[in-house]
Short mmCIF file of C-alpha atoms in Angstrom, two decimals:
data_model
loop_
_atom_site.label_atom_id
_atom_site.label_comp_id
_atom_site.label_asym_id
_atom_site.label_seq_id
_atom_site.Cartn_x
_atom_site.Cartn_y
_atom_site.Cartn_z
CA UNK H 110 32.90 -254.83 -5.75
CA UNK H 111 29.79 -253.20 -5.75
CA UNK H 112 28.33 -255.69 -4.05
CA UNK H 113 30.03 -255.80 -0.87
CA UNK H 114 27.80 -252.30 -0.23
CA UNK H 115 25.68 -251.36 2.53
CA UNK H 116 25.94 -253.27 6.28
CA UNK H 117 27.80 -256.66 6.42
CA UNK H 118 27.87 -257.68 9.94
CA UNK H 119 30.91 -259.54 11.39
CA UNK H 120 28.88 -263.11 12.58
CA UNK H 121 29.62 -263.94 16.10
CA UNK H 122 30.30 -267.51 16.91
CA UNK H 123 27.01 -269.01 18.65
CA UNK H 124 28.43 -271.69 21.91
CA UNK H 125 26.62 -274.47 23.79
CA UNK H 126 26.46 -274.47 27.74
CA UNK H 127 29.53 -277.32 27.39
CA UNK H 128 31.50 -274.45 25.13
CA UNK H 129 30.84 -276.74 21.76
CA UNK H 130 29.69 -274.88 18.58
CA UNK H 131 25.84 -274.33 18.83
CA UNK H 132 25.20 -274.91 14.95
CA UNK H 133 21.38 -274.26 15.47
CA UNK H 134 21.88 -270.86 16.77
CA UNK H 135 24.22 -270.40 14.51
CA UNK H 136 21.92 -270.94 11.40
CA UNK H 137 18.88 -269.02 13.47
CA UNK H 138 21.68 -265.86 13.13
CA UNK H 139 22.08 -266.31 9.77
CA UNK H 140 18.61 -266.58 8.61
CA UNK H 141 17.72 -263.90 11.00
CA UNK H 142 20.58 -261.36 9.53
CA UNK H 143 19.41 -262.37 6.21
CA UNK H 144 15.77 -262.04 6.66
CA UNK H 145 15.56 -258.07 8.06
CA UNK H 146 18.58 -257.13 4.60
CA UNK H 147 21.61 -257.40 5.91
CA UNK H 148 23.76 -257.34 3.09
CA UNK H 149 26.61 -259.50 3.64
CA UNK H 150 28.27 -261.81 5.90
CA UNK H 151 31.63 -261.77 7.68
CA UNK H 152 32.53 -265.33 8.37
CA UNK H 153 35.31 -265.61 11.38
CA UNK H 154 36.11 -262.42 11.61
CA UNK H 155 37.81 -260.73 15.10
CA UNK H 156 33.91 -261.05 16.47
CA UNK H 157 33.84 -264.68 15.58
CA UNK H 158 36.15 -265.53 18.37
CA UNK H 159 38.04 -267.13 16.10
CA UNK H 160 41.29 -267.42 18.00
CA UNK H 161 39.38 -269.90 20.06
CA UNK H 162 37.78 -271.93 17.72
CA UNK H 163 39.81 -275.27 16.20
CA UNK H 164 40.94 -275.61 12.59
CA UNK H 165 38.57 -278.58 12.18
CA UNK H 166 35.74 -275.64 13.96
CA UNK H 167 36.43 -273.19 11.73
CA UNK H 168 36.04 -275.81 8.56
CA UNK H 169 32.56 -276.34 10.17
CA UNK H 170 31.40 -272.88 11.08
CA UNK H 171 32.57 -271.88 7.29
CA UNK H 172 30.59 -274.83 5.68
CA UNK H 173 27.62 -274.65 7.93
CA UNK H 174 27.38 -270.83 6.97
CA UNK H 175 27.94 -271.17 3.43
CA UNK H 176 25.25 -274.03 3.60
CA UNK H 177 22.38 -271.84 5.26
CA UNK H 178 23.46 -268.77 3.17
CA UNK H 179 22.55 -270.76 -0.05
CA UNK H 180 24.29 -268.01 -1.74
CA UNK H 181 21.63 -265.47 -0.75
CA UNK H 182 23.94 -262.85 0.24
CA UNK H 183 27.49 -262.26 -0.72
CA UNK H 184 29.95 -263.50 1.60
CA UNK H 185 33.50 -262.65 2.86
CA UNK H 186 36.44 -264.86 4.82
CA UNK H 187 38.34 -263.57 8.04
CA UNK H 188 41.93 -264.64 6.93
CA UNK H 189 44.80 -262.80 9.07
CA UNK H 190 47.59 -262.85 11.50
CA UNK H 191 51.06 -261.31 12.31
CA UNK H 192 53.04 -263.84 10.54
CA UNK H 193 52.84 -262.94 6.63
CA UNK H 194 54.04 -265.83 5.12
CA UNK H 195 51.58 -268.35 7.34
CA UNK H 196 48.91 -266.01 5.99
CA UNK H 197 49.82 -265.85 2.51
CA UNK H 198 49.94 -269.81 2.36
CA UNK H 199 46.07 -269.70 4.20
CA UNK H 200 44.79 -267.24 1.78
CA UNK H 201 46.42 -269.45 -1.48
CA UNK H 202 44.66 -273.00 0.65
CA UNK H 203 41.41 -271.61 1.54
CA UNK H 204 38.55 -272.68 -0.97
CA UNK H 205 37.17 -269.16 -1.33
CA UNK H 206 34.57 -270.04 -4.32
CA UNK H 207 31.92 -269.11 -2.07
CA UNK H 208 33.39 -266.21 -0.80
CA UNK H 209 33.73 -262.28 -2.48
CA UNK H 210 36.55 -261.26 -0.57
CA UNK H 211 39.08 -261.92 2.37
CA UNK H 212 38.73 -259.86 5.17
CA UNK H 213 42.67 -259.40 6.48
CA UNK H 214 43.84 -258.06 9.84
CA UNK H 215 47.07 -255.77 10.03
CA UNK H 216 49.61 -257.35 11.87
CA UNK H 217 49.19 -257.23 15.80
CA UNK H 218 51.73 -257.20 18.56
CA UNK H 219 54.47 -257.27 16.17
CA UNK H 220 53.99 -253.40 15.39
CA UNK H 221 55.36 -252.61 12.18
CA UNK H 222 56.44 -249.33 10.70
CA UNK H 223 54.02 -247.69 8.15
CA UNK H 224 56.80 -249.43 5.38
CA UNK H 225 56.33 -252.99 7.07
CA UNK H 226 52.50 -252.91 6.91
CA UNK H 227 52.73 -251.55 3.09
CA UNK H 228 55.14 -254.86 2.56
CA UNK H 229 52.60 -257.65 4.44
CA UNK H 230 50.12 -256.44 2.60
CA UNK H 231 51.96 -256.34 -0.69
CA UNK H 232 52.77 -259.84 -0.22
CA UNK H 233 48.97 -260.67 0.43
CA UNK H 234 48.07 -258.87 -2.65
CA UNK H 235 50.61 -261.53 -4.92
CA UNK H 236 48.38 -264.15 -3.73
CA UNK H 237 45.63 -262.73 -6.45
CA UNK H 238 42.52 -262.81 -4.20
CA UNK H 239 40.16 -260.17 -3.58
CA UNK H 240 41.09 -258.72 -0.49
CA UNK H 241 40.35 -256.15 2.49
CA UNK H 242 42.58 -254.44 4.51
CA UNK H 243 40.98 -254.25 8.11
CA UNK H 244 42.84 -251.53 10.38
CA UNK H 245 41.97 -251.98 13.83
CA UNK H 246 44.41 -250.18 16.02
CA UNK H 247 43.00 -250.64 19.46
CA UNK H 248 43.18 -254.25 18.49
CA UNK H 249 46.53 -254.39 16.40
CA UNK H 250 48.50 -252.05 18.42
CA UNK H 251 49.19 -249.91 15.20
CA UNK H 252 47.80 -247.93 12.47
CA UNK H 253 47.92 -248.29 9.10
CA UNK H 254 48.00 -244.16 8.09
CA UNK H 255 45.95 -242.95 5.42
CA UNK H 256 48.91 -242.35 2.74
CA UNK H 257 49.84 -246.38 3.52
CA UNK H 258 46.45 -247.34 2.70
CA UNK H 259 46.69 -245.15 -0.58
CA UNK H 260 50.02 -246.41 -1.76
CA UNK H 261 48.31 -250.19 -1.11
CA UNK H 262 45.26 -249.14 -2.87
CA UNK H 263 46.62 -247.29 -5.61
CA UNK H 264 49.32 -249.76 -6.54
CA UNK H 265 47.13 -253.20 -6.18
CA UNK H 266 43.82 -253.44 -7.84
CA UNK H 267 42.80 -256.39 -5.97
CA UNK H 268 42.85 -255.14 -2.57
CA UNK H 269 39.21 -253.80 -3.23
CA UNK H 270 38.71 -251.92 0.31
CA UNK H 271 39.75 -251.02 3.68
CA UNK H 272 37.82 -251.94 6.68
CA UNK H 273 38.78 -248.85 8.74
CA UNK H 274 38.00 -248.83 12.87
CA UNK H 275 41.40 -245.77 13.39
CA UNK H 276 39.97 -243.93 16.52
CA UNK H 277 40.53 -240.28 14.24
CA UNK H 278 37.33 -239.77 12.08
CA UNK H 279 39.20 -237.76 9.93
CA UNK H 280 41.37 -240.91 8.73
CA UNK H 281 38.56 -242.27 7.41
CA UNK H 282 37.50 -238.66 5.40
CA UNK H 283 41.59 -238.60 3.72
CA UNK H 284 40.81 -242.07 2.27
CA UNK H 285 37.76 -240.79 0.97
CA UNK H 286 38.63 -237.92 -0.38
CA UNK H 287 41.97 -239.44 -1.89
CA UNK H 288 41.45 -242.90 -2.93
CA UNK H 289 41.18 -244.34 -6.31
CA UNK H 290 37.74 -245.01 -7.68
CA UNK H 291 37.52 -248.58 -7.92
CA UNK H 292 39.31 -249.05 -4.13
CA UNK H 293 36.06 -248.51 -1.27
CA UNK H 294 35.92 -247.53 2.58
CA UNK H 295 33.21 -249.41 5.13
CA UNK H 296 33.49 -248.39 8.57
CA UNK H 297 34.90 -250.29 11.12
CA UNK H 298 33.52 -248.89 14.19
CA UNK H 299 29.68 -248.95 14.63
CA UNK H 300 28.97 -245.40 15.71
CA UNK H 301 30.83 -243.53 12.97
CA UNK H 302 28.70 -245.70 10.43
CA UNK H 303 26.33 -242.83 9.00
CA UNK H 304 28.57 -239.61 8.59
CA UNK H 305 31.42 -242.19 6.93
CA UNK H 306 28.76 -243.51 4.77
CA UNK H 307 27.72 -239.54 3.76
CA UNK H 308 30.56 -239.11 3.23
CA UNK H 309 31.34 -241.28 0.50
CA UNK H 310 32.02 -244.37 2.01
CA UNK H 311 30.29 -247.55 1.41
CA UNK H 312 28.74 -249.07 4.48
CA UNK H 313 30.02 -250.90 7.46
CA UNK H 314 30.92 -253.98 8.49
CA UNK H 315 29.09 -254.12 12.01
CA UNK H 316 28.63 -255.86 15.38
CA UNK H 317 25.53 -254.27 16.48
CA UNK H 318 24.54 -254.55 13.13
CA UNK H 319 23.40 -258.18 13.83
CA UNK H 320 21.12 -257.73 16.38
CA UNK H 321 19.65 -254.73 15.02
CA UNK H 322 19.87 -255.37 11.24
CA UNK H 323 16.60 -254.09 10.00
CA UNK H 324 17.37 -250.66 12.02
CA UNK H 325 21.47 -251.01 10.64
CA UNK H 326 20.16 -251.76 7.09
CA UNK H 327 17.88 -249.10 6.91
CA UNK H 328 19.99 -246.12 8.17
CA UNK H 329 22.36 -246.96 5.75
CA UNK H 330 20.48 -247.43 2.70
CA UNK H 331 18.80 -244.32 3.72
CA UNK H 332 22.41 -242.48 4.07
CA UNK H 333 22.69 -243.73 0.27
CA UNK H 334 19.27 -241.90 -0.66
CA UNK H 335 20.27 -238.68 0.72
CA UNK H 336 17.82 -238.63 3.08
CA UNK H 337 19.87 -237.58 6.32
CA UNK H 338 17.08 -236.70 8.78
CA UNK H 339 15.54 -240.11 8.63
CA UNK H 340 18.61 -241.82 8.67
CA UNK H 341 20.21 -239.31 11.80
CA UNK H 342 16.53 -240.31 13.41
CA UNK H 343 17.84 -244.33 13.79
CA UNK H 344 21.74 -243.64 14.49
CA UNK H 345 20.83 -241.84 17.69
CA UNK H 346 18.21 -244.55 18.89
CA UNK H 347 20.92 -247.16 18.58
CA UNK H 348 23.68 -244.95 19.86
CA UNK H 349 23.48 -245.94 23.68
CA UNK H 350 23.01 -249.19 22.62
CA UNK H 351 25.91 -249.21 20.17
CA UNK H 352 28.43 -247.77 22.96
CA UNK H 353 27.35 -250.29 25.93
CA UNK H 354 27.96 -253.39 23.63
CA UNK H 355 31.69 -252.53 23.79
CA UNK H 356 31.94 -251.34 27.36
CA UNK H 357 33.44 -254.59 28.42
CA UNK H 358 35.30 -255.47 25.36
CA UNK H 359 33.54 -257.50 22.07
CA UNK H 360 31.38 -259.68 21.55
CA UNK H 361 30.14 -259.77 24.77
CA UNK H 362 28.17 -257.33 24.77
CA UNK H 363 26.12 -258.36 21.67
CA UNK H 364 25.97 -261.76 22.48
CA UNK H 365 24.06 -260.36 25.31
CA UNK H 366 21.41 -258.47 23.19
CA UNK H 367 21.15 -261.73 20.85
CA UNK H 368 20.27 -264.35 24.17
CA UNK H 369 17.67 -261.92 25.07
CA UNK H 370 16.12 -261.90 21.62
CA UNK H 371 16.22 -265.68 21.68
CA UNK H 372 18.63 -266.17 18.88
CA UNK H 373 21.77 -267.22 20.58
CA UNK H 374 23.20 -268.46 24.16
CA UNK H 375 25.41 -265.69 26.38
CA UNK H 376 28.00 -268.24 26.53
CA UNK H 377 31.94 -266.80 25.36
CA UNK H 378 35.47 -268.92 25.23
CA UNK H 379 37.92 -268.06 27.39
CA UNK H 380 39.68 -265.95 27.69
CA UNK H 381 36.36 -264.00 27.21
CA UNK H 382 33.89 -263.78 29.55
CA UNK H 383 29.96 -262.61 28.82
CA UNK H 384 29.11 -259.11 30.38
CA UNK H 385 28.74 -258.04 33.95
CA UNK H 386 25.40 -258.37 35.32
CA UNK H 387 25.50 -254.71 35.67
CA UNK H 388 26.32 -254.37 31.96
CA UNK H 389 23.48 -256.86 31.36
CA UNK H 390 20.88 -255.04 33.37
CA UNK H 391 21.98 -251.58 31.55
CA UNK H 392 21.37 -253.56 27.89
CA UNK H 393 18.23 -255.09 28.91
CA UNK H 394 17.30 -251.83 29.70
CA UNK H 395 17.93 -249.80 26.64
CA UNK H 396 17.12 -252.75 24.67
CA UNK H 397 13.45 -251.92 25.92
CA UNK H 398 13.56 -247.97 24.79
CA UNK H 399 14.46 -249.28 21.71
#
């Protein structure tokens, strides 16, 4: 799946002052991801908000964005959840001939052993699609450990890659260093983007990534020349920035960079709110020394 390579950025969900989908801002993201080489698109991913959002929203946001993509860049589907069978049966619905790959969650608040998460994914694996694992443990509650995601990987040929945000850097280097050759590793978590990508992984799939995707794009394709100084040069100009967009939890935080460029609204669903106006002022702020 060489083409799921480089930054893919995990589309937040753009909302009107009255909390409706704002469809225009959504298609000004798009274009605007697309335009400064992003290289794919997350569609309703955790970023998305998509626990908020309808099913009759989420048939929108996914046609609108496959509409405005006009198959310019390679696209992937957030499909998970803690009940494996519901997820399974959403996979096998979902019309994913517009899509590369499903983007899958582990199982959260259930926490599962190390055998239970090796089982749900199994069973998401029999549905046939193209799939990657996405551990998030600050999220999830649990890890998936690096000899789970080995066994998946080396056992089922169609789950392609992990999405791997595990707080230990060194989780990500094991995978690396162990996994089969046709099985890939993006980062998960924004600031460990460049040495995982040195290292032999194959990207990230990003938040900040979005609002700086020209800068995110770059350092990354950079990483994949070899050139290391140049690409070091742009992961500590965005490292402030990176860190202060998850200070009060995501996507706030970005949505806050993307109102000031003009390309969204700071408006969140509950149970989120948008940033402090301390946070704010502190973006704004390094927004400008950028």
């Amino acid at each position: 799946m060489s083409n799921l390579k480089g930054v893919g950025v995990a589309l937040v969900t753009p909302f009107n002052e009255d909390l409706s989908v704002d469809f225009d801002s959504l298609t000004k993201l798009v274009d605007y991801n697309i335009d400064n080489g992003t290289n794919y698109l997350v569609v309703l991913g955790t970023t998305a908000e998509a626990a908020t959002l309808s099913a009759e929203e989420k048939k929108q946001v996914i046609n609108h964005i496959i509409k405005v993509n006009n198959k310019r860049v390679p696209l992937v589907l957030g499909i998970g959840g803690n009940n494996t069978m519901e997820v399974v049966k959403q996979i096998e619905e979902a019309d994913l001939s517009d899509f590369d790959a499903v983007l899958s969650v582990s199982p959260y608040y259930n926490k599962p052993n190390q055998e239970g998460l090796y089982q749900h994914y199994k069973a998401i694996a029999a549905t046939g699609k193209n799939i990657i694992i996405y551990n998030v443990p600050s999220r999830t509650g649990q890890n998936i450990e690096a000899d789970t995601t080995l066994r998946l990987a080396k056992e089922f040929p169609n789950l392609i890659m992990i999405k791997e945000a595990a707080p230990n850097i060194l989780q990500y280097f094991d995978i690396i260093r162990k996994k089969p050759a046709n099985f890939n590793l993006v980062s998960g978590d924004d600031e460990y983007t460049l040495p995982v990508t040195l290292a032999g992984g194959n990207g990230v799939i990003s938040v900040i990534g979005q609002a700086y995707p020209k800068e995110f794009s770059t350092m990354v394709q950079l990483a994949f020349d070899g050139k290391i100084r140049e690409a070091y040069d742009i992961h500590n100009k965005l490292v402030d920035i990176t860190r202060l967009i998850f200070a009060e939890g995501n996507p706030c935080g970005v949505k806050t960079i993307l109102a000031e460029k003009g390309i969204i609204k700071n408006t969140l669903r509950l149970p989120l709110v948008k940033a402090s106006e301390g946070l704010q002022d502190k973006i704004k702020a390094e927004m400008k020394n950028i």
